[in-house]
mmCIF file of C-alpha atoms in Angstrom:
data_model
loop_
_atom_site.group_PDB
_atom_site.id
_atom_site.type_symbol
_atom_site.label_atom_id
_atom_site.label_comp_id
_atom_site.label_asym_id
_atom_site.label_seq_id
_atom_site.Cartn_x
_atom_site.Cartn_y
_atom_site.Cartn_z
ATOM 1 C CA LYS A 1 6.228 20.021 22.815
ATOM 2 C CA ALA A 2 9.878 20.559 23.292
ATOM 3 C CA GLY A 3 11.303 19.186 26.451
ATOM 4 C CA VAL A 4 13.304 20.955 29.071
ATOM 5 C CA THR A 5 16.496 22.322 27.720
ATOM 6 C CA GLN A 6 19.668 23.290 29.539
ATOM 7 C CA THR A 7 22.695 25.224 28.518
ATOM 8 C CA PRO A 8 25.455 24.738 28.482
ATOM 9 C CA ARG A 9 25.681 21.013 28.653
ATOM 10 C CA TYR A 10 29.207 20.830 29.870
ATOM 11 C CA LEU A 11 31.337 23.354 31.703
ATOM 12 C CA ILE A 12 34.928 23.317 33.181
ATOM 13 C CA LYS A 13 35.832 26.013 35.646
ATOM 14 C CA THR A 14 38.511 26.521 38.285
ATOM 15 C CA ARG A 15 38.076 26.924 41.958
ATOM 16 C CA GLY A 16 37.118 30.359 42.974
ATOM 17 C CA GLN A 17 35.394 31.251 39.758
ATOM 18 C CA GLN A 18 31.617 31.593 39.364
ATOM 19 C CA VAL A 19 29.173 29.987 36.963
ATOM 20 C CA THR A 20 25.664 30.543 35.541
ATOM 21 C CA LEU A 21 23.481 27.700 34.245
ATOM 22 C CA SER A 22 20.516 28.229 32.324
ATOM 23 C CA CYS A 23 17.187 26.233 31.941
ATOM 24 C CA SER A 24 14.269 26.646 29.616
ATOM 25 C CA PRO A 25 11.170 24.760 30.859
ATOM 26 C CA ILE A 26 8.576 23.067 28.784
ATOM 27 C CA SER A 27 6.137 25.614 27.180
ATOM 28 C CA GLY A 28 3.290 26.557 29.556
ATOM 29 C CA HIS A 29 5.206 25.227 32.669
ATOM 30 C CA ARG A 30 5.616 27.799 35.449
ATOM 31 C CA SER A 31 7.619 25.765 38.069
ATOM 32 C CA VAL A 32 11.250 25.222 37.653
ATOM 33 C CA SER A 33 13.243 23.252 40.127
ATOM 34 C CA TRP A 34 17.044 22.586 40.342
ATOM 35 C CA TYR A 35 18.826 19.440 41.612
ATOM 36 C CA GLN A 36 22.424 18.477 41.993
ATOM 37 C CA GLN A 37 23.468 15.053 41.380
ATOM 38 C CA THR A 38 26.675 13.541 42.552
ATOM 39 C CA PRO A 39 27.905 9.830 42.958
ATOM 40 C CA GLY A 40 28.313 10.401 46.714
ATOM 41 C CA GLN A 41 25.142 12.318 47.637
ATOM 42 C CA GLY A 42 22.883 11.318 44.852
ATOM 43 C CA LEU A 43 20.020 13.606 43.751
ATOM 44 C CA GLN A 44 19.721 16.617 46.139
ATOM 45 C CA PHE A 45 17.035 19.568 45.832
ATOM 46 C CA LEU A 46 18.551 22.986 45.400
ATOM 47 C CA PHE A 47 15.530 25.183 44.955
ATOM 48 C CA GLU A 48 12.256 25.851 43.239
ATOM 49 C CA TYR A 49 10.762 28.853 41.453
ATOM 50 C CA PHE A 50 7.195 29.545 40.589
ATOM 51 C CA SER A 51 6.087 32.662 38.691
ATOM 52 C CA GLU A 52 9.480 34.299 39.526
ATOM 53 C CA THR A 53 9.330 33.603 43.223
ATOM 54 C CA GLN A 54 11.530 31.138 45.076
ATOM 55 C CA ARG A 55 9.150 28.751 46.896
ATOM 56 C CA ASN A 56 11.461 26.110 48.348
ATOM 57 C CA LYS A 57 15.053 25.937 49.169
ATOM 58 C CA GLY A 58 17.303 23.006 49.928
ATOM 59 C CA ASN A 59 20.159 22.722 52.287
ATOM 60 C CA PHE A 60 22.883 24.382 50.244
ATOM 61 C CA PRO A 61 25.170 27.232 51.125
ATOM 62 C CA GLY A 62 24.440 30.886 50.091
ATOM 63 C CA ARG A 63 26.874 30.530 47.082
ATOM 64 C CA PHE A 64 24.074 28.625 45.321
ATOM 65 C CA SER A 65 21.334 31.118 43.973
ATOM 66 C CA GLY A 66 18.918 31.193 41.320
ATOM 67 C CA ARG A 67 16.299 33.261 39.605
ATOM 68 C CA GLN A 68 13.261 32.986 37.168
ATOM 69 C CA PHE A 69 12.232 35.262 34.638
ATOM 70 C CA SER A 70 8.849 36.343 33.445
ATOM 71 C CA ASN A 71 8.989 33.772 30.622
ATOM 72 C CA SER A 72 9.604 31.088 33.184
ATOM 73 C CA ARG A 73 13.237 30.565 32.031
ATOM 74 C CA SER A 74 15.415 30.041 35.097
ATOM 75 C CA GLU A 75 19.005 30.465 35.793
ATOM 76 C CA MET A 76 21.185 29.172 38.755
ATOM 77 C CA ASN A 77 24.385 30.754 39.855
ATOM 78 C CA VAL A 78 27.233 29.318 41.786
ATOM 79 C CA SER A 79 29.808 31.638 43.077
ATOM 80 C CA THR A 80 33.329 30.989 44.486
ATOM 81 C CA LEU A 81 33.336 27.499 43.109
ATOM 82 C CA GLU A 82 34.772 24.560 45.187
ATOM 83 C CA LEU A 83 36.029 21.228 44.103
ATOM 84 C CA GLY A 84 33.060 19.556 45.685
ATOM 85 C CA ASP A 85 30.703 21.554 43.449
ATOM 86 C CA SER A 86 31.509 19.286 40.611
ATOM 87 C CA ALA A 87 28.282 17.604 39.587
ATOM 88 C CA LEU A 88 25.537 17.231 37.196
ATOM 89 C CA TYR A 89 22.962 19.997 37.658
ATOM 90 C CA LEU A 90 19.437 19.064 36.753
ATOM 91 C CA CYS A 91 16.628 21.303 35.929
ATOM 92 C CA ALA A 92 13.018 20.107 36.044
ATOM 93 C CA SER A 93 9.834 21.929 35.082
ATOM 94 C CA SER A 94 6.255 21.274 36.011
ATOM 95 C CA TYR A 95 2.905 22.937 35.300
ATOM 96 C CA GLY A 96 1.178 23.371 38.701
ATOM 97 C CA GLN A 97 1.523 25.313 41.740
ATOM 98 C CA THR A 98 1.219 22.276 43.991
ATOM 99 C CA THR A 99 3.153 18.972 43.842
ATOM 100 C CA ASP A 100 3.029 18.031 40.206
ATOM 101 C CA THR A 101 4.974 15.790 37.730
ATOM 102 C CA GLN A 102 8.353 17.052 37.060
ATOM 103 C CA TYR A 103 9.962 16.707 33.626
ATOM 104 C CA PHE A 104 13.859 16.809 33.711
ATOM 105 C CA GLY A 105 16.283 18.142 31.348
ATOM 106 C CA PRO A 106 19.600 16.480 30.274
ATOM 107 C CA GLY A 107 21.652 18.441 32.857
ATOM 108 C CA THR A 108 24.723 20.521 32.817
ATOM 109 C CA ARG A 109 27.982 18.686 33.670
ATOM 110 C CA LEU A 110 30.160 20.999 35.887
ATOM 111 C CA THR A 111 33.717 20.089 36.475
ATOM 112 C CA VAL A 112 35.722 22.286 38.886
ATOM 113 C CA LEU A 113 39.372 21.971 38.650
ATOM 114 C CA ALA B 1 11.507 16.238 57.382
ATOM 115 C CA GLN B 2 11.085 13.711 54.697
ATOM 116 C CA SER B 3 13.411 10.889 53.500
ATOM 117 C CA VAL B 4 13.243 8.206 51.041
ATOM 118 C CA SER B 5 15.378 4.986 51.210
ATOM 119 C CA GLN B 6 15.961 2.418 48.573
ATOM 120 C CA HIS B 7 17.120 -0.856 49.900
ATOM 121 C CA ASN B 8 19.170 -2.151 47.072
ATOM 122 C CA HIS B 9 22.028 -0.250 45.572
ATOM 123 C CA HIS B 10 22.792 -2.815 42.835
ATOM 124 C CA VAL B 11 20.690 -5.541 41.202
ATOM 125 C CA ILE B 12 21.807 -7.969 38.526
ATOM 126 C CA LEU B 13 19.299 -9.992 36.730
ATOM 127 C CA SER B 14 18.980 -12.115 33.772
ATOM 128 C CA GLU B 15 16.564 -11.400 30.827
ATOM 129 C CA ALA B 16 12.949 -12.706 31.642
ATOM 130 C CA ALA B 17 13.543 -12.513 35.310
ATOM 131 C CA SER B 18 11.245 -10.619 37.570
ATOM 132 C CA LEU B 19 12.197 -7.301 39.113
ATOM 133 C CA GLU B 20 11.136 -5.766 42.388
ATOM 134 C CA LEU B 21 12.801 -2.672 43.698
ATOM 135 C CA GLY B 22 12.083 -1.549 47.189
ATOM 136 C CA CYS B 23 11.232 2.005 48.335
ATOM 137 C CA ASN B 24 10.235 3.260 51.770
ATOM 138 C CA TYR B 25 9.692 6.816 52.722
ATOM 139 C CA SER B 26 9.312 8.810 55.870
ATOM 140 C CA TYR B 27 6.781 11.637 56.053
ATOM 141 C CA GLY B 28 3.662 12.045 58.150
ATOM 142 C CA GLY B 29 1.444 13.827 55.759
ATOM 143 C CA THR B 30 -0.017 13.318 52.407
ATOM 144 C CA VAL B 31 2.502 12.151 49.853
ATOM 145 C CA ASN B 32 2.947 11.946 46.164
ATOM 146 C CA LEU B 33 5.411 9.236 45.039
ATOM 147 C CA PHE B 34 7.327 8.815 41.917
ATOM 148 C CA TRP B 35 9.661 6.404 40.150
ATOM 149 C CA TYR B 36 12.019 7.809 37.635
ATOM 150 C CA VAL B 37 14.455 5.995 35.503
ATOM 151 C CA GLN B 38 17.853 7.036 34.040
ATOM 152 C CA TYR B 39 19.167 5.151 31.164
ATOM 153 C CA PRO B 40 22.772 5.086 30.389
ATOM 154 C CA GLY B 41 23.490 8.534 28.769
ATOM 155 C CA GLN B 42 20.040 9.672 29.031
ATOM 156 C CA HIS B 43 18.166 12.143 31.249
ATOM 157 C CA LEU B 44 15.609 11.258 34.008
ATOM 158 C CA GLN B 45 12.346 9.950 32.698
ATOM 159 C CA LEU B 46 9.065 9.398 34.703
ATOM 160 C CA LEU B 47 8.173 5.745 34.924
ATOM 161 C CA LEU B 48 4.937 6.161 37.034
ATOM 162 C CA LYS B 49 3.465 8.187 39.824
ATOM 163 C CA TYR B 50 1.008 7.842 42.667
ATOM 164 C CA PHE B 51 -1.015 10.998 43.808
ATOM 165 C CA SER B 52 -4.224 9.247 45.055
ATOM 166 C CA GLY B 53 -6.829 6.501 44.281
ATOM 167 C CA ASP B 54 -5.954 2.991 43.257
ATOM 168 C CA PRO B 55 -2.702 2.148 45.179
ATOM 169 C CA LEU B 56 -1.582 -0.044 42.318
ATOM 170 C CA VAL B 57 -0.278 2.119 39.540
ATOM 171 C CA LYS B 58 0.843 1.162 36.182
ATOM 172 C CA GLY B 59 3.517 3.011 34.279
ATOM 173 C CA ILE B 60 5.343 2.859 30.974
ATOM 174 C CA LYS B 61 7.286 -0.152 29.729
ATOM 175 C CA GLY B 62 5.326 -2.745 31.666
ATOM 176 C CA PHE B 63 6.322 -1.354 35.075
ATOM 177 C CA GLU B 64 3.985 -1.055 38.068
ATOM 178 C CA ALA B 65 4.078 0.064 41.653
ATOM 179 C CA GLU B 66 2.128 -0.575 44.793
ATOM 180 C CA PHE B 67 1.566 2.096 47.339
ATOM 181 C CA ILE B 68 1.130 0.525 50.714
ATOM 182 C CA LYS B 69 0.414 3.420 53.191
ATOM 183 C CA SER B 70 0.817 1.190 56.351
ATOM 184 C CA LYS B 71 4.185 0.154 55.387
ATOM 185 C CA PHE B 72 5.235 3.635 54.016
ATOM 186 C CA SER B 73 6.349 1.728 50.892
ATOM 187 C CA PHE B 74 6.113 2.278 47.065
ATOM 188 C CA ASN B 75 7.730 -0.801 45.603
ATOM 189 C CA LEU B 76 8.439 -1.024 41.901
ATOM 190 C CA ARG B 77 7.930 -4.215 39.857
ATOM 191 C CA LYS B 78 8.182 -5.700 36.453
ATOM 192 C CA PRO B 79 7.284 -9.273 35.737
ATOM 193 C CA SER B 80 9.772 -9.981 33.116
ATOM 194 C CA VAL B 81 12.797 -7.646 32.342
ATOM 195 C CA GLN B 82 14.618 -6.974 29.114
ATOM 196 C CA TRP B 83 18.228 -5.970 28.548
ATOM 197 C CA SER B 84 16.881 -2.629 27.646
ATOM 198 C CA ASP B 85 15.819 -2.131 31.173
ATOM 199 C CA THR B 86 19.248 -1.769 32.272
ATOM 200 C CA ALA B 87 19.342 1.648 34.063
ATOM 201 C CA GLU B 88 19.314 3.439 37.269
ATOM 202 C CA TYR B 89 15.994 3.671 39.069
ATOM 203 C CA PHE B 90 15.006 6.349 41.574
ATOM 204 C CA CYS B 91 12.119 6.572 43.887
ATOM 205 C CA ALA B 92 11.026 10.142 44.879
ATOM 206 C CA LEU B 93 8.761 11.657 47.339
ATOM 207 C CA GLY B 94 6.894 14.984 46.862
ATOM 208 C CA ALA B 95 5.254 16.093 50.124
ATOM 209 C CA GLY B 96 2.167 18.040 50.568
ATOM 210 C CA ALA B 97 1.127 21.304 48.795
ATOM 211 C CA ALA B 98 4.234 23.190 49.446
ATOM 212 C CA GLY B 99 5.433 23.206 45.806
ATOM 213 C CA ASN B 100 7.556 20.944 43.614
ATOM 214 C CA LYS B 101 10.415 19.619 45.806
ATOM 215 C CA LEU B 102 11.247 16.181 45.293
ATOM 216 C CA THR B 103 13.190 14.089 47.890
ATOM 217 C CA PHE B 104 15.044 11.274 46.042
ATOM 218 C CA GLY B 105 16.172 7.959 47.206
ATOM 219 C CA GLY B 106 19.811 6.997 46.609
ATOM 220 C CA GLY B 107 18.894 4.987 43.588
ATOM 221 C CA THR B 108 19.116 1.339 42.351
ATOM 222 C CA ARG B 109 21.451 0.396 39.461
ATOM 223 C CA VAL B 110 19.866 -2.507 37.578
ATOM 224 C CA LEU B 111 21.949 -4.564 35.134
ATOM 225 C CA VAL B 112 20.078 -7.038 32.941
ATOM 226 C CA LYS B 113 22.306 -9.736 31.465
ATOM 227 C CA PRO B 114 21.220 -10.792 27.879
#
């Protein structure tokens, strides 16, 4: 099976812009989670979607949003970018509805100038 | 609220040395525990996981971990490391049945000298 794929792999934006990141889960997986990885804060949970519904949300401002489509693909959007949003954004997919093994994609490296 | 702490931020070892990375968690309910590894330039990969049953779990590449409920710990071990084990290791907690939200520890960077 193909792994989790994320596009684009690298992005450079300027403050105030918005960005959309995409994630395609492993075939058959219905849960998609997003994480932010930074040197200072480590890996932090953003949100999780299962069958197009957001099930969990981390402690991030409303500028961070996401959605999931009927084919389980997911997007996350960050509006009004700030310098502190520079990070590696990781997507993970899993099969089940309850806590399950998550498989991570390679991430999207976002740099905000 | 749940939390995970990893005691060592950096570990430097020589090849063939034994490795033990500490992980403690805070959560009052049923837990699922994971160790992930991130090799340089690669994405996070699952090393091993504990959901229930035998508290000593074996993973890939000769790694094992022991869940000690009374100590809220899930330490990772490998008897003899190789240069290729140079990576960052993350302990993670999945709590309860409320979906797939992982709480990660801060990570431990391991450098194995040849």
